[in-house]
């Protein structure tokens, strides 16, 4: 069964996105672990106060991008990347 946590954090494509992005940002330790639940992962992120709004916006943008890619693959015959 595909859950929101699986889709946005744990599937192969999502994990690759998070590992690459968070490593580039110097936060490889924020990569979701294999049994992460979205709500728990989100609330456990140690976001610096000064950058909290910007980082949350970036994370939501990544969620949206993963969601759109998934829908393109499922409904429009898009290619998995």
PDB file of N, CA and C in Angstrom:
ATOM      1  N   UNK A   1       0.835  -1.176   0.000  1.00  0.00           N
ATOM      2  CA  UNK A   1       0.000   0.000   0.000  1.00  0.00           C
ATOM      3  C   UNK A   1       0.886   1.248   0.000  1.00  0.00           C
ATOM      4  N   UNK A   2       0.548   2.192  -0.840  1.00  0.00           N
ATOM      5  CA  UNK A   2       1.314   3.428  -0.922  1.00  0.00           C
ATOM      6  C   UNK A   2       0.770   4.430   0.089  1.00  0.00           C
ATOM      7  N   UNK A   3       1.593   4.804   1.043  1.00  0.00           N
ATOM      8  CA  UNK A   3       1.203   5.805   2.029  1.00  0.00           C
ATOM      9  C   UNK A   3       1.858   7.128   1.669  1.00  0.00           C
ATOM     10  N   UNK A   4       1.396   8.186   2.292  1.00  0.00           N
ATOM     11  CA  UNK A   4       1.997   9.499   2.063  1.00  0.00           C
ATOM     12  C   UNK A   4       3.465   9.472   2.481  1.00  0.00           C
ATOM     13  N   UNK A   5       3.753   8.839   3.604  1.00  0.00           N
ATOM     14  CA  UNK A   5       5.143   8.754   4.065  1.00  0.00           C
ATOM     15  C   UNK A   5       6.001   8.012   3.057  1.00  0.00           C
ATOM     16  N   UNK A   6       5.468   6.905   2.530  1.00  0.00           N
ATOM     17  CA  UNK A   6       6.223   6.147   1.535  1.00  0.00           C
ATOM     18  C   UNK A   6       6.470   6.998   0.294  1.00  0.00           C
ATOM     19  N   UNK A   7       5.423   7.613  -0.210  1.00  0.00           N
ATOM     20  CA  UNK A   7       5.531   8.396  -1.434  1.00  0.00           C
ATOM     21  C   UNK A   7       6.500   9.561  -1.295  1.00  0.00           C
ATOM     22  N   UNK A   8       6.388  10.337  -0.224  1.00  0.00           N
ATOM     23  CA  UNK A   8       7.155  11.576  -0.109  1.00  0.00           C
ATOM     24  C   UNK A   8       8.507  11.425   0.567  1.00  0.00           C
ATOM     25  N   UNK A   9       8.726  10.316   1.270  1.00  0.00           N
ATOM     26  CA  UNK A   9       9.985  10.154   1.999  1.00  0.00           C
ATOM     27  C   UNK A   9      10.749   8.885   1.661  1.00  0.00           C
ATOM     28  N   UNK A  10      10.046   7.770   1.461  1.00  0.00           N
ATOM     29  CA  UNK A  10      10.702   6.474   1.542  1.00  0.00           C
ATOM     30  C   UNK A  10      10.847   5.700   0.245  1.00  0.00           C
ATOM     31  N   UNK A  11      10.065   6.020  -0.786  1.00  0.00           N
ATOM     32  CA  UNK A  11      10.235   5.272  -2.031  1.00  0.00           C
ATOM     33  C   UNK A  11      11.624   5.578  -2.598  1.00  0.00           C
ATOM     34  N   UNK A  12      12.090   4.748  -3.483  1.00  0.00           N
ATOM     35  CA  UNK A  12      13.453   4.869  -4.007  1.00  0.00           C
ATOM     36  C   UNK A  12      13.711   6.264  -4.567  1.00  0.00           C
ATOM     37  N   UNK A  13      12.796   6.759  -5.374  1.00  0.00           N
ATOM     38  CA  UNK A  13      12.985   8.076  -5.988  1.00  0.00           C
ATOM     39  C   UNK A  13      13.032   9.173  -4.935  1.00  0.00           C
ATOM     40  N   UNK A  14      12.099   9.148  -3.994  1.00  0.00           N
ATOM     41  CA  UNK A  14      12.068  10.171  -2.948  1.00  0.00           C
ATOM     42  C   UNK A  14      13.333  10.118  -2.102  1.00  0.00           C
ATOM     43  N   UNK A  15      13.777   8.924  -1.751  1.00  0.00           N
ATOM     44  CA  UNK A  15      15.003   8.812  -0.940  1.00  0.00           C
ATOM     45  C   UNK A  15      16.206   9.373  -1.682  1.00  0.00           C
ATOM     46  N   UNK A  16      16.292   9.118  -2.977  1.00  0.00           N
ATOM     47  CA  UNK A  16      17.399   9.670  -3.763  1.00  0.00           C
ATOM     48  C   UNK A  16      17.356  11.194  -3.760  1.00  0.00           C
ATOM     49  N   UNK A  17      16.161  11.740  -3.918  1.00  0.00           N
ATOM     50  CA  UNK A  17      16.010  13.202  -3.899  1.00  0.00           C
ATOM     51  C   UNK A  17      16.450  13.755  -2.552  1.00  0.00           C
ATOM     52  N   UNK A  18      15.932  13.178  -1.465  1.00  0.00           N
ATOM     53  CA  UNK A  18      16.269  13.690  -0.133  1.00  0.00           C
ATOM     54  C   UNK A  18      17.754  13.529   0.183  1.00  0.00           C
ATOM     55  N   UNK A  19      18.328  12.386  -0.155  1.00  0.00           N
ATOM     56  CA  UNK A  19      19.748  12.171   0.138  1.00  0.00           C
ATOM     57  C   UNK A  19      20.606  13.184  -0.604  1.00  0.00           C
ATOM     58  N   UNK A  20      20.317  13.410  -1.867  1.00  0.00           N
ATOM     59  CA  UNK A  20      21.093  14.349  -2.666  1.00  0.00           C
ATOM     60  C   UNK A  20      20.908  15.784  -2.173  1.00  0.00           C
ATOM     61  N   UNK A  21      19.673  16.191  -2.019  1.00  0.00           N
ATOM     62  CA  UNK A  21      19.385  17.568  -1.616  1.00  0.00           C
ATOM     63  C   UNK A  21      19.932  17.884  -0.230  1.00  0.00           C
ATOM     64  N   UNK A  22      19.648  17.017   0.733  1.00  0.00           N
ATOM     65  CA  UNK A  22      20.080  17.288   2.097  1.00  0.00           C
ATOM     66  C   UNK A  22      21.593  17.211   2.242  1.00  0.00           C
ATOM     67  N   UNK A  23      22.241  16.332   1.495  1.00  0.00           N
ATOM     68  CA  UNK A  23      23.707  16.287   1.514  1.00  0.00           C
ATOM     69  C   UNK A  23      24.273  17.588   0.958  1.00  0.00           C
ATOM     70  N   UNK A  24      23.696  18.076  -0.136  1.00  0.00           N
ATOM     71  CA  UNK A  24      24.153  19.340  -0.725  1.00  0.00           C
ATOM     72  C   UNK A  24      23.970  20.514   0.229  1.00  0.00           C
ATOM     73  N   UNK A  25      22.944  20.453   1.058  1.00  0.00           N
ATOM     74  CA  UNK A  25      22.681  21.524   2.024  1.00  0.00           C
ATOM     75  C   UNK A  25      23.474  21.352   3.321  1.00  0.00           C
ATOM     76  N   UNK A  26      24.243  20.259   3.409  1.00  0.00           N
ATOM     77  CA  UNK A  26      25.025  20.006   4.614  1.00  0.00           C
ATOM     78  C   UNK A  26      24.214  19.408   5.748  1.00  0.00           C
ATOM     79  N   UNK A  27      23.092  18.785   5.420  1.00  0.00           N
ATOM     80  CA  UNK A  27      22.219  18.195   6.440  1.00  0.00           C
ATOM     81  C   UNK A  27      21.904  16.735   6.121  1.00  0.00           C
ATOM     82  N   UNK A  28      22.913  15.970   5.769  1.00  0.00           N
ATOM     83  CA  UNK A  28      22.706  14.561   5.435  1.00  0.00           C
ATOM     84  C   UNK A  28      22.077  13.801   6.603  1.00  0.00           C
ATOM     85  N   UNK A  29      22.266  14.293   7.818  1.00  0.00           N
ATOM     86  CA  UNK A  29      21.683  13.633   8.988  1.00  0.00           C
ATOM     87  C   UNK A  29      20.164  13.814   9.065  1.00  0.00           C
ATOM     88  N   UNK A  30      19.592  14.643   8.205  1.00  0.00           N
ATOM     89  CA  UNK A  30      18.145  14.839   8.177  1.00  0.00           C
ATOM     90  C   UNK A  30      17.440  13.855   7.252  1.00  0.00           C
ATOM     91  N   UNK A  31      18.191  13.036   6.525  1.00  0.00           N
ATOM     92  CA  UNK A  31      17.581  12.087   5.583  1.00  0.00           C
ATOM     93  C   UNK A  31      16.658  11.150   6.367  1.00  0.00           C
ATOM     94  N   UNK A  32      15.425  10.973   5.904  1.00  0.00           N
ATOM     95  CA  UNK A  32      14.487  10.093   6.610  1.00  0.00           C
ATOM     96  C   UNK A  32      15.013   8.663   6.694  1.00  0.00           C
ATOM     97  N   UNK A  33      14.809   8.031   7.840  1.00  0.00           N
ATOM     98  CA  UNK A  33      15.201   6.634   8.000  1.00  0.00           C
ATOM     99  C   UNK A  33      14.096   5.739   7.453  1.00  0.00           C
ATOM    100  N   UNK A  34      14.390   4.465   7.308  1.00  0.00           N
ATOM    101  CA  UNK A  34      13.514   3.526   6.597  1.00  0.00           C
ATOM    102  C   UNK A  34      12.093   3.437   7.147  1.00  0.00           C
ATOM    103  N   UNK A  35      11.906   3.668   8.429  1.00  0.00           N
ATOM    104  CA  UNK A  35      10.554   3.541   8.986  1.00  0.00           C
ATOM    105  C   UNK A  35       9.952   4.896   9.375  1.00  0.00           C
ATOM    106  N   UNK A  36      10.452   5.965   8.775  1.00  0.00           N
ATOM    107  CA  UNK A  36       9.966   7.311   9.100  1.00  0.00           C
ATOM    108  C   UNK A  36       8.503   7.499   8.720  1.00  0.00           C
ATOM    109  N   UNK A  37       7.798   8.184   9.578  1.00  0.00           N
ATOM    110  CA  UNK A  37       6.448   8.648   9.247  1.00  0.00           C
ATOM    111  C   UNK A  37       6.572  10.134   8.972  1.00  0.00           C
ATOM    112  N   UNK A  38       5.852  10.617   7.997  1.00  0.00           N
ATOM    113  CA  UNK A  38       5.987  12.002   7.555  1.00  0.00           C
ATOM    114  C   UNK A  38       5.859  12.992   8.710  1.00  0.00           C
ATOM    115  N   UNK A  39       4.817  12.860   9.496  1.00  0.00           N
ATOM    116  CA  UNK A  39       4.594  13.804  10.599  1.00  0.00           C
ATOM    117  C   UNK A  39       5.747  13.770  11.602  1.00  0.00           C
ATOM    118  N   UNK A  40       6.220  12.580  11.942  1.00  0.00           N
ATOM    119  CA  UNK A  40       7.314  12.459  12.900  1.00  0.00           C
ATOM    120  C   UNK A  40       8.600  13.057  12.340  1.00  0.00           C
ATOM    121  N   UNK A  41       8.897  12.762  11.077  1.00  0.00           N
ATOM    122  CA  UNK A  41      10.104  13.290  10.445  1.00  0.00           C
ATOM    123  C   UNK A  41      10.051  14.811  10.414  1.00  0.00           C
ATOM    124  N   UNK A  42       8.923  15.361   9.961  1.00  0.00           N
ATOM    125  CA  UNK A  42       8.753  16.808   9.836  1.00  0.00           C
ATOM    126  C   UNK A  42       8.964  17.494  11.189  1.00  0.00           C
ATOM    127  N   UNK A  43       8.343  16.968  12.225  1.00  0.00           N
ATOM    128  CA  UNK A  43       8.422  17.616  13.539  1.00  0.00           C
ATOM    129  C   UNK A  43       9.771  17.410  14.220  1.00  0.00           C
ATOM    130  N   UNK A  44      10.558  16.443  13.758  1.00  0.00           N
ATOM    131  CA  UNK A  44      11.855  16.195  14.393  1.00  0.00           C
ATOM    132  C   UNK A  44      13.002  16.974  13.750  1.00  0.00           C
ATOM    133  N   UNK A  45      12.750  17.646  12.642  1.00  0.00           N
ATOM    134  CA  UNK A  45      13.827  18.378  11.977  1.00  0.00           C
ATOM    135  C   UNK A  45      14.310  19.528  12.856  1.00  0.00           C
ATOM    136  N   UNK A  46      15.621  19.575  13.107  1.00  0.00           N
ATOM    137  CA  UNK A  46      16.163  20.648  13.950  1.00  0.00           C
ATOM    138  C   UNK A  46      16.403  21.917  13.124  1.00  0.00           C
ATOM    139  N   UNK A  47      15.325  22.551  12.692  1.00  0.00           N
ATOM    140  CA  UNK A  47      15.442  23.714  11.819  1.00  0.00           C
ATOM    141  C   UNK A  47      15.922  24.929  12.608  1.00  0.00           C
ATOM    142  N   UNK A  48      16.992  25.572  12.135  1.00  0.00           N
ATOM    143  CA  UNK A  48      17.461  26.787  12.811  1.00  0.00           C
ATOM    144  C   UNK A  48      16.377  27.868  12.756  1.00  0.00           C
ATOM    145  N   UNK A  49      16.191  28.565  13.835  1.00  0.00           N
ATOM    146  CA  UNK A  49      15.112  29.549  13.934  1.00  0.00           C
ATOM    147  C   UNK A  49      15.155  30.565  12.790  1.00  0.00           C
ATOM    148  N   UNK A  50      16.337  31.080  12.488  1.00  0.00           N
ATOM    149  CA  UNK A  50      16.467  32.117  11.454  1.00  0.00           C
ATOM    150  C   UNK A  50      16.063  31.618  10.075  1.00  0.00           C
ATOM    151  N   UNK A  51      16.284  30.344   9.806  1.00  0.00           N
ATOM    152  CA  UNK A  51      16.037  29.801   8.465  1.00  0.00           C
ATOM    153  C   UNK A  51      14.801  28.911   8.405  1.00  0.00           C
ATOM    154  N   UNK A  52      14.064  28.827   9.485  1.00  0.00           N
ATOM    155  CA  UNK A  52      12.946  27.877   9.578  1.00  0.00           C
ATOM    156  C   UNK A  52      11.930  28.049   8.446  1.00  0.00           C
ATOM    157  N   UNK A  53      11.488  29.264   8.198  1.00  0.00           N
ATOM    158  CA  UNK A  53      10.469  29.499   7.172  1.00  0.00           C
ATOM    159  C   UNK A  53      10.987  29.105   5.787  1.00  0.00           C
ATOM    160  N   UNK A  54      12.209  29.504   5.469  1.00  0.00           N
ATOM    161  CA  UNK A  54      12.784  29.178   4.158  1.00  0.00           C
ATOM    162  C   UNK A  54      12.959  27.676   3.979  1.00  0.00           C
ATOM    163  N   UNK A  55      13.443  26.988   5.008  1.00  0.00           N
ATOM    164  CA  UNK A  55      13.647  25.546   4.908  1.00  0.00           C
ATOM    165  C   UNK A  55      12.322  24.799   4.800  1.00  0.00           C
ATOM    166  N   UNK A  56      11.334  25.213   5.551  1.00  0.00           N
ATOM    167  CA  UNK A  56      10.016  24.569   5.443  1.00  0.00           C
ATOM    168  C   UNK A  56       9.424  24.771   4.053  1.00  0.00           C
ATOM    169  N   UNK A  57       9.597  25.966   3.509  1.00  0.00           N
ATOM    170  CA  UNK A  57       9.112  26.235   2.154  1.00  0.00           C
ATOM    171  C   UNK A  57       9.816  25.336   1.151  1.00  0.00           C
ATOM    172  N   UNK A  58      11.127  25.182   1.284  1.00  0.00           N
ATOM    173  CA  UNK A  58      11.892  24.323   0.371  1.00  0.00           C
ATOM    174  C   UNK A  58      11.444  22.868   0.484  1.00  0.00           C
ATOM    175  N   UNK A  59      11.214  22.396   1.699  1.00  0.00           N
ATOM    176  CA  UNK A  59      10.772  21.015   1.904  1.00  0.00           C
ATOM    177  C   UNK A  59       9.401  20.796   1.271  1.00  0.00           C
ATOM    178  N   UNK A  60       8.500  21.743   1.462  1.00  0.00           N
ATOM    179  CA  UNK A  60       7.167  21.622   0.855  1.00  0.00           C
ATOM    180  C   UNK A  60       7.269  21.630  -0.664  1.00  0.00           C
ATOM    181  N   UNK A  61       8.169  22.428  -1.211  1.00  0.00           N
ATOM    182  CA  UNK A  61       8.381  22.443  -2.658  1.00  0.00           C
ATOM    183  C   UNK A  61       8.871  21.083  -3.150  1.00  0.00           C
ATOM    184  N   UNK A  62       9.746  20.444  -2.396  1.00  0.00           N
ATOM    185  CA  UNK A  62      10.214  19.103  -2.764  1.00  0.00           C
ATOM    186  C   UNK A  62       9.054  18.109  -2.696  1.00  0.00           C
ATOM    187  N   UNK A  63       8.235  18.190  -1.648  1.00  0.00           N
ATOM    188  CA  UNK A  63       7.050  17.323  -1.569  1.00  0.00           C
ATOM    189  C   UNK A  63       6.187  17.488  -2.815  1.00  0.00           C
ATOM    190  N   UNK A  64       5.910  18.725  -3.191  1.00  0.00           N
ATOM    191  CA  UNK A  64       5.057  19.010  -4.347  1.00  0.00           C
ATOM    192  C   UNK A  64       5.676  18.452  -5.625  1.00  0.00           C
ATOM    193  N   UNK A  65       6.981  18.607  -5.773  1.00  0.00           N
ATOM    194  CA  UNK A  65       7.667  18.115  -6.967  1.00  0.00           C
ATOM    195  C   UNK A  65       7.595  16.593  -7.051  1.00  0.00           C
ATOM    196  N   UNK A  66       7.815  15.914  -5.933  1.00  0.00           N
ATOM    197  CA  UNK A  66       7.717  14.449  -5.909  1.00  0.00           C
ATOM    198  C   UNK A  66       6.286  14.023  -6.241  1.00  0.00           C
ATOM    199  N   UNK A  67       5.307  14.696  -5.652  1.00  0.00           N
ATOM    200  CA  UNK A  67       3.901  14.376  -5.898  1.00  0.00           C
ATOM    201  C   UNK A  67       3.550  14.547  -7.379  1.00  0.00           C
ATOM    202  N   UNK A  68       3.976  15.649  -7.977  1.00  0.00           N
ATOM    203  CA  UNK A  68       3.689  15.895  -9.397  1.00  0.00           C
ATOM    204  C   UNK A  68       4.366  14.855 -10.278  1.00  0.00           C
ATOM    205  N   UNK A  69       5.601  14.489  -9.935  1.00  0.00           N
ATOM    206  CA  UNK A  69       6.312  13.479 -10.719  1.00  0.00           C
ATOM    207  C   UNK A  69       5.575  12.144 -10.640  1.00  0.00           C
ATOM    208  N   UNK A  70       5.150  11.769  -9.453  1.00  0.00           N
ATOM    209  CA  UNK A  70       4.412  10.515  -9.265  1.00  0.00           C
ATOM    210  C   UNK A  70       3.139  10.524 -10.102  1.00  0.00           C
ATOM    211  N   UNK A  71       2.406  11.621 -10.070  1.00  0.00           N
ATOM    212  CA  UNK A  71       1.172  11.708 -10.847  1.00  0.00           C
ATOM    213  C   UNK A  71       1.443  11.667 -12.342  1.00  0.00           C
ATOM    214  N   UNK A  72       2.525  12.273 -12.788  1.00  0.00           N
ATOM    215  CA  UNK A  72       2.882  12.221 -14.205  1.00  0.00           C
ATOM    216  C   UNK A  72       3.158  10.779 -14.627  1.00  0.00           C
ATOM    217  N   UNK A  73       3.878  10.045 -13.790  1.00  0.00           N
ATOM    218  CA  UNK A  73       4.190   8.641 -14.100  1.00  0.00           C
ATOM    219  C   UNK A  73       2.915   7.798 -14.103  1.00  0.00           C
ATOM    220  N   UNK A  74       2.082   7.944 -13.083  1.00  0.00           N
ATOM    221  CA  UNK A  74       0.887   7.109 -12.942  1.00  0.00           C
ATOM    222  C   UNK A  74      -0.186   7.442 -13.970  1.00  0.00           C
ATOM    223  N   UNK A  75      -0.436   8.712 -14.193  1.00  0.00           N
ATOM    224  CA  UNK A  75      -1.583   9.104 -15.010  1.00  0.00           C
ATOM    225  C   UNK A  75      -1.251   9.508 -16.444  1.00  0.00           C
ATOM    226  N   UNK A  76       0.008   9.854 -16.707  1.00  0.00           N
ATOM    227  CA  UNK A  76       0.364  10.338 -18.042  1.00  0.00           C
ATOM    228  C   UNK A  76       1.435   9.501 -18.725  1.00  0.00           C
ATOM    229  N   UNK A  77       1.790   8.380 -18.128  1.00  0.00           N
ATOM    230  CA  UNK A  77       2.806   7.527 -18.736  1.00  0.00           C
ATOM    231  C   UNK A  77       4.201   8.110 -18.684  1.00  0.00           C
ATOM    232  N   UNK A  78       4.442   9.018 -17.728  1.00  0.00           N
ATOM    233  CA  UNK A  78       5.767   9.615 -17.582  1.00  0.00           C
ATOM    234  C   UNK A  78       6.805   8.572 -17.201  1.00  0.00           C
ATOM    235  N   UNK A  79       8.043   8.942 -17.315  1.00  0.00           N
ATOM    236  CA  UNK A  79       9.150   8.036 -17.021  1.00  0.00           C
ATOM    237  C   UNK A  79       9.627   8.206 -15.583  1.00  0.00           C
ATOM    238  N   UNK A  80       9.901   7.089 -14.925  1.00  0.00           N
ATOM    239  CA  UNK A  80      10.537   7.130 -13.608  1.00  0.00           C
ATOM    240  C   UNK A  80      11.960   7.623 -13.800  1.00  0.00           C
ATOM    241  N   UNK A  81      12.391   8.478 -12.908  1.00  0.00           N
ATOM    242  CA  UNK A  81      13.768   8.987 -12.997  1.00  0.00           C
ATOM    243  C   UNK A  81      14.516   8.726 -11.731  1.00  0.00           C
TER     244      UNK A  81
END
